[in-house]
CSV table of C-alpha atoms in Angstrom, one decimal:
chain,number,residue,atom,x,y,z
A,5,MET,CA,149.9,-44.3,212.7
A,6,ARG,CA,150.2,-47.5,215.2
A,7,LYS,CA,147.4,-48.0,217.3
A,8,LEU,CA,148.1,-49.3,221.4
A,9,PRO,CA,145.9,-52.8,221.7
A,10,VAL,CA,144.6,-51.8,225.3
A,11,PHE,CA,143.3,-55.1,226.5
A,12,ALA,CA,145.8,-57.2,224.9
A,13,SER,CA,148.5,-55.0,226.3
A,14,LEU,CA,147.1,-55.3,229.7
A,15,GLY,CA,146.9,-58.7,229.9
A,16,GLU,CA,150.2,-59.0,228.5
A,17,VAL,CA,151.7,-56.8,231.4
A,18,LEU,CA,149.9,-58.4,234.2
A,19,SER,CA,150.6,-62.1,233.1
A,20,GLY,CA,154.3,-61.1,232.0
A,21,VAL,CA,155.4,-59.7,235.2
A,22,ALA,CA,153.5,-62.5,237.3
A,23,ARG,CA,155.4,-65.0,235.3
A,24,HIS,CA,158.8,-63.2,235.1
A,25,TYR,CA,158.8,-61.7,238.7
A,26,PHE,CA,161.9,-63.1,240.1
A,27,GLN,CA,163.7,-62.9,236.7
A,28,LEU,CA,162.8,-59.0,236.7
A,29,LEU,CA,164.1,-58.6,240.3
A,30,GLY,CA,167.3,-60.4,239.2
A,31,ALA,CA,168.0,-58.5,236.5
A,32,ALA,CA,168.0,-55.3,238.5
A,33,TRP,CA,168.9,-56.6,241.9
A,34,PRO,CA,171.4,-54.1,243.0
A,35,ALA,CA,169.0,-51.2,242.2
A,36,VAL,CA,166.0,-53.2,243.6
A,37,LEU,CA,168.0,-53.4,246.8
A,38,VAL,CA,168.9,-49.8,246.9
A,39,LEU,CA,164.9,-49.0,246.3
A,40,LEU,CA,164.3,-51.7,249.5
A,41,ALA,CA,166.6,-49.9,251.7
A,42,ALA,CA,164.7,-46.5,250.7
A,43,VAL,CA,161.4,-48.0,251.5
A,44,GLY,CA,162.9,-49.5,254.5
A,45,MET,CA,163.8,-46.4,255.7
A,46,ILE,CA,160.6,-44.6,255.2
A,47,ALA,CA,159.0,-47.3,256.9
A,48,TRP,CA,161.4,-46.9,260.2
A,49,LEU,CA,160.7,-43.2,260.2
A,50,TYR,CA,157.1,-43.6,260.2
A,51,TYR,CA,157.3,-46.6,262.9
A,52,SER,CA,159.6,-44.8,265.0
A,53,VAL,CA,157.3,-41.9,265.4
A,54,GLY,CA,154.7,-43.9,266.6
A,55,TYR,CA,152.2,-43.3,262.9
A,56,PHE,CA,151.7,-47.1,262.4
A,57,ALA,CA,150.4,-47.6,266.0
A,58,ALA,CA,148.2,-44.3,265.9
A,59,LEU,CA,146.4,-46.0,263.3
A,60,THR,CA,144.7,-48.5,265.4
A,61,ALA,CA,145.2,-46.9,268.7
A,62,ASP,CA,141.7,-45.8,269.7
A,63,GLU,CA,140.2,-49.2,269.9
A,64,GLY,CA,141.1,-50.2,266.5
A,65,LYS,CA,140.7,-47.2,264.8
A,66,PRO,CA,142.9,-44.1,264.1
A,67,ASP,CA,143.9,-41.6,267.2
A,68,LEU,CA,143.7,-38.7,265.4
A,69,ALA,CA,145.5,-36.7,268.3
A,70,ALA,CA,148.5,-39.5,268.1
A,71,LEU,CA,148.4,-39.0,264.0
A,72,GLU,CA,148.9,-35.3,264.6
A,73,ALA,CA,151.7,-35.9,266.8
A,74,ALA,CA,153.4,-38.2,264.7
A,75,ALA,CA,153.2,-36.1,261.7
A,76,ILE,CA,155.2,-33.3,263.4
A,77,ALA,CA,157.3,-35.3,264.7
A,78,LEU,CA,158.3,-36.4,261.1
A,79,THR,CA,159.3,-32.8,260.4
A,80,THR,CA,162.0,-32.7,263.1
A,81,ASP,CA,165.6,-31.8,261.3
A,82,SER,CA,166.9,-35.6,261.7
A,83,ASN,CA,163.9,-37.4,260.3
A,84,ARG,CA,163.5,-34.5,257.4
A,85,TRP,CA,166.8,-35.4,256.2
A,86,ALA,CA,166.6,-39.1,256.7
A,87,ALA,CA,163.5,-38.7,254.5
A,88,TYR,CA,165.4,-36.5,252.0
A,89,GLY,CA,168.2,-39.4,251.8
A,90,ALA,CA,165.1,-42.1,251.2
A,91,GLN,CA,164.1,-40.0,248.7
A,92,PHE,CA,167.5,-39.7,247.1
A,93,LEU,CA,167.7,-43.4,246.9
A,94,VAL,CA,164.2,-43.6,245.5
A,95,VAL,CA,165.5,-41.5,242.5
A,96,ALA,CA,168.8,-43.3,242.2
A,97,SER,CA,167.0,-46.8,242.0
A,98,ALA,CA,165.0,-45.7,239.0
A,99,VAL,CA,167.9,-47.0,236.8
A,100,ALA,CA,166.3,-50.3,237.8
A,101,ALA,CA,163.8,-49.4,234.8
A,102,VAL,CA,166.5,-49.7,232.4
A,103,ARG,CA,167.4,-53.2,233.0
A,104,TRP,CA,163.7,-54.0,233.1
A,105,HIS,CA,162.7,-52.2,229.7
A,106,ARG,CA,165.8,-54.0,228.2
A,107,LEU,CA,164.9,-57.3,229.4
A,108,VAL,CA,161.2,-56.9,227.8
A,109,LEU,CA,162.5,-55.4,224.6
A,110,LEU,CA,166.1,-56.8,224.1
A,111,GLY,CA,165.6,-60.2,226.1
A,112,GLU,CA,169.0,-58.7,228.0
A,113,GLY,CA,169.5,-60.7,231.5
A,114,ALA,CA,166.8,-63.6,230.8
A,115,ASN,CA,167.7,-66.5,232.1
A,116,GLY,CA,170.6,-64.6,233.8
A,117,GLU,CA,172.4,-64.4,230.4
A,118,GLY,CA,174.6,-61.3,230.4
A,119,GLY,CA,174.8,-61.1,234.1
A,120,VAL,CA,173.8,-57.7,235.8
A,121,VAL,CA,175.6,-54.6,234.8
A,122,PRO,CA,176.0,-52.2,237.7
A,123,LEU,CA,176.3,-48.9,235.4
A,124,ARG,CA,176.0,-48.7,231.8
A,125,LYS,CA,175.9,-45.3,229.8
A,126,GLU,CA,171.8,-45.9,229.2
A,127,ASP,CA,171.3,-45.1,233.0
A,128,GLY,CA,172.4,-41.4,232.4
A,129,ILE,CA,170.4,-41.2,228.8
A,130,TYR,CA,167.7,-42.6,230.9
A,131,LEU,CA,167.8,-40.1,233.9
A,132,PHE,CA,168.4,-37.2,231.1
A,133,ALA,CA,165.1,-38.0,229.6
A,134,LEU,CA,163.5,-38.3,232.7
A,135,LEU,CA,164.8,-34.9,233.7
A,136,LYS,CA,163.5,-33.1,230.5
A,137,ILE,CA,159.9,-34.6,231.1
A,138,LEU,CA,159.8,-33.5,234.6
A,139,LEU,CA,160.6,-30.1,233.5
A,140,LEU,CA,157.9,-30.1,230.9
A,141,CYS,CA,155.5,-31.3,233.6
A,142,ILE,CA,156.6,-28.7,236.2
A,143,GLY,CA,155.5,-26.1,233.2
A,144,GLY,CA,152.1,-28.1,232.5
A,145,VAL,CA,151.3,-27.9,236.3
A,146,LEU,CA,152.0,-24.2,236.4
A,147,LEU,CA,149.7,-23.6,233.5
A,148,PHE,CA,147.0,-25.6,235.1
A,149,ALA,CA,147.4,-23.8,238.3
A,150,LEU,CA,147.0,-20.5,236.5
A,151,ALA,CA,144.0,-21.7,234.6
A,152,THR,CA,142.3,-22.8,238.0
A,153,PHE,CA,143.0,-19.4,239.4
A,154,ALA,CA,141.7,-17.7,236.3
A,155,THR,CA,138.4,-19.8,237.0
A,156,SER,CA,138.2,-18.8,240.3
A,157,MET,CA,138.3,-15.3,239.2
A,158,THR,CA,135.0,-15.4,237.2
A,159,GLY,CA,131.8,-14.1,238.8
A,160,SER,CA,129.3,-16.8,237.2
A,161,LYS,CA,128.4,-19.8,238.7
A,162,ALA,CA,127.1,-21.7,235.3
A,163,LEU,CA,130.5,-20.5,233.8
A,164,ASN,CA,132.4,-21.6,236.7
A,165,VAL,CA,130.7,-25.3,236.3
A,166,VAL,CA,131.4,-25.4,232.7
A,167,ILE,CA,135.3,-24.5,233.1
A,168,ALA,CA,135.8,-26.8,236.1
A,169,LEU,CA,134.3,-29.8,233.8
A,170,LEU,CA,136.9,-28.4,230.9
A,171,LEU,CA,139.6,-28.4,233.5
A,172,VAL,CA,138.7,-32.0,234.6
A,173,PHE,CA,139.0,-33.0,231.0
A,174,LEU,CA,142.0,-31.1,230.6
A,175,TYR,CA,143.8,-33.1,233.6
A,176,PHE,CA,143.1,-36.3,232.1
A,177,LEU,CA,144.2,-35.3,228.8
A,178,ALA,CA,147.2,-34.0,230.1
A,179,PHE,CA,147.7,-37.5,232.1
A,180,GLY,CA,147.5,-38.9,228.5
A,181,LEU,CA,150.1,-36.8,227.1
A,182,LEU,CA,152.6,-37.6,229.8
A,183,MET,CA,152.3,-41.3,229.2
A,184,ARG,CA,153.3,-40.6,225.7
A,185,LEU,CA,156.3,-38.2,226.9
A,186,MET,CA,157.2,-41.3,229.2
A,187,LEU,CA,157.6,-43.5,226.1
A,188,ALA,CA,161.2,-41.9,226.0
A,189,LEU,CA,162.3,-43.8,228.9
A,190,PRO,CA,162.6,-47.2,227.1
A,191,ASP,CA,163.6,-45.4,224.2
A,192,ALA,CA,166.5,-44.1,226.5
A,193,SER,CA,167.1,-47.4,227.6
A,194,VAL,CA,167.5,-49.6,224.6
A,195,GLY,CA,170.3,-47.2,223.6
A,196,ALA,CA,167.6,-45.2,221.1
A,197,GLY,CA,168.5,-41.6,222.7
A,198,GLY,CA,165.7,-41.0,224.9
A,199,ARG,CA,164.2,-38.6,222.1
A,200,VAL,CA,161.3,-36.9,223.9
A,201,PHE,CA,159.6,-34.8,221.4
A,202,ALA,CA,160.1,-37.3,218.2
A,203,ILE,CA,158.6,-39.9,220.6
A,204,PHE,CA,155.6,-37.7,221.4
A,205,ARG,CA,155.1,-36.9,217.7
A,206,ALA,CA,155.4,-40.6,216.6
A,207,SER,CA,152.8,-41.8,219.5
A,208,GLU,CA,150.4,-39.4,218.0
A,209,GLY,CA,146.8,-40.5,218.0
A,210,ASN,CA,147.6,-43.0,221.3
A,211,THR,CA,146.8,-40.6,224.0
A,212,TRP,CA,143.4,-42.0,225.2
A,213,ARG,CA,144.4,-45.3,224.8
A,214,LEU,CA,147.6,-44.9,226.8
A,215,LEU,CA,145.5,-43.2,229.3
A,216,GLY,CA,143.1,-46.2,229.4
A,217,LEU,CA,145.4,-48.7,229.7
A,218,VAL,CA,147.3,-46.9,232.8
A,219,LEU,CA,143.8,-46.4,234.5
A,220,LEU,CA,143.1,-49.9,233.9
A,221,LEU,CA,146.6,-51.2,235.3
A,222,GLY,CA,146.0,-48.9,238.6
A,223,PHE,CA,142.3,-50.4,238.9
A,224,VAL,CA,143.5,-54.2,238.9
A,225,THR,CA,146.4,-53.1,240.8
A,226,SER,CA,143.8,-51.6,243.5
A,227,ILE,CA,141.9,-54.8,243.5
A,228,VAL,CA,144.7,-57.0,244.2
A,229,ILE,CA,146.1,-54.6,247.2
A,230,ALA,CA,142.8,-54.5,248.7
A,231,VAL,CA,142.5,-58.4,248.4
A,232,ALA,CA,145.9,-59.0,250.0
A,233,PHE,CA,145.6,-56.8,252.8
A,234,MET,CA,142.2,-58.2,253.5
A,235,ALA,CA,143.7,-61.6,253.8
A,236,VAL,CA,146.3,-60.7,256.1
A,237,GLY,CA,143.7,-58.9,258.1
A,238,ALA,CA,141.6,-62.1,258.4
A,239,LEU,CA,144.4,-64.4,259.3
A,240,ALA,CA,145.4,-61.6,262.1
A,241,ASN,CA,141.7,-62.1,263.3
A,242,ALA,CA,141.7,-65.8,262.8
A,243,ALA,CA,144.8,-66.2,265.2
A,244,GLY,CA,143.1,-63.9,267.8
A,245,VAL,CA,145.1,-60.7,267.1
A,246,ALA,CA,143.3,-57.5,267.8
A,247,SER,CA,145.1,-55.1,265.4
A,248,LEU,CA,148.0,-55.7,263.2
A,249,SER,CA,149.9,-53.1,264.8
A,250,SER,CA,150.0,-55.0,268.2
A,251,SER,CA,151.7,-58.2,266.6
A,252,PRO,CA,155.1,-57.8,265.3
A,253,VAL,CA,154.5,-61.1,263.4
A,254,PHE,CA,151.5,-59.6,261.5
A,255,ILE,CA,153.5,-56.2,260.8
A,256,ALA,CA,156.2,-58.4,259.5
A,257,ALA,CA,153.9,-60.0,257.1
A,258,SER,CA,152.0,-56.9,256.1
A,259,ILE,CA,155.6,-55.2,255.3
A,260,VAL,CA,156.3,-58.3,253.3
A,261,VAL,CA,153.0,-58.4,251.4
A,262,GLY,CA,153.3,-54.7,250.7
A,263,LEU,CA,156.7,-54.7,249.3
A,264,ALA,CA,156.0,-57.6,247.1
A,265,ILE,CA,152.9,-56.1,245.4
A,266,TYR,CA,154.6,-52.7,245.4
A,267,LEU,CA,157.4,-54.3,243.5
A,268,TYR,CA,154.8,-55.9,241.4
A,269,PHE,CA,153.2,-52.4,240.6
A,270,VAL,CA,156.5,-50.6,239.9
A,271,MET,CA,157.6,-53.4,237.4
A,272,ALA,CA,154.1,-53.5,235.8
A,273,GLN,CA,154.3,-49.9,235.5
A,274,VAL,CA,157.8,-50.0,233.6
A,275,THR,CA,156.4,-53.0,231.5
A,276,VAL,CA,153.5,-50.7,230.4
A,277,LEU,CA,155.7,-48.3,229.1
A,278,SER,CA,158.1,-51.2,227.0
A,279,VAL,CA,155.0,-53.1,226.0
A,280,ALA,CA,153.5,-49.5,224.5
A,281,TYR,CA,156.8,-48.4,223.1
A,282,ARG,CA,157.1,-51.7,221.0
A,283,GLU,CA,153.6,-51.6,220.0
A,284,ILE,CA,153.6,-47.6,219.1
A,285,ILE,CA,157.0,-47.2,218.2
A,286,GLY,CA,158.5,-50.5,217.0
A,287,MET,CA,162.1,-51.7,218.1
A,288,PRO,CA,164.8,-49.4,218.2
A,289,GLY,CA,165.7,-50.4,214.5
A,290,ASP,CA,162.3,-49.3,213.5
A,291,SER,CA,161.9,-46.2,215.6
A,292,PRO,CA,161.8,-42.7,214.0
A,293,GLN,CA,164.7,-40.4,213.4
A,294,ALA,CA,165.2,-37.7,216.1
A,295,ALA,CA,164.5,-34.4,215.1
């Protein structure tokens, strides 16, 4: 049983994505453009209904009435269909992960070698594996909802507290189990088949390690996001801008910073799976046979 080195893997992911940031973008630039288009559509929807302006409309504070009006405007037919279109583009852009997994695990696309393949058979295998994981997640959510409902029906307060704590534990356990299922995605990307159940069995003993790695990555990323936007806000204050929403320049700067961090976070999430797959499962030739 191979154990995931959590802190070493975290360091490798953070430093690797930072050093190869533009190389990773270049390896999957068509899908990245689709993803940016989707993010741009969503940002424009929120901007057009006045959501961003409402965040600082009350003397730099959120205007709750304006935010509620913006939320209602987002539910109109035209805006709803535009949001559906953006969500479809986000799903379609998921195949960028195939290129990132292949670059990290196989070195494909490193230094521009091999060029960019717009479509490949692994894209379909990846999406099919993702669908299987999604269906398993839906089943898990339904079971969790039933357990939560059953908890609410008990009459004892002490028993409710115990069951609630147990449900919290099960929630984190389920998240760790999900990460083990997600290791089928790099498996699909490198042409090993995306064997969801075989990979799940082969990653036994790493549930909490995977959960810890993902939580640590999220913690570090949250700090980076907070520091970056504090820096943008400090620059705006130094320039005499009352609020970011009143300055097109700082709106654009916030969007650029936000997209750069968002792409870093997305690539880091993918790289986490690549590194975990390599450390726990091994490279394609060493992977377990599908059941």
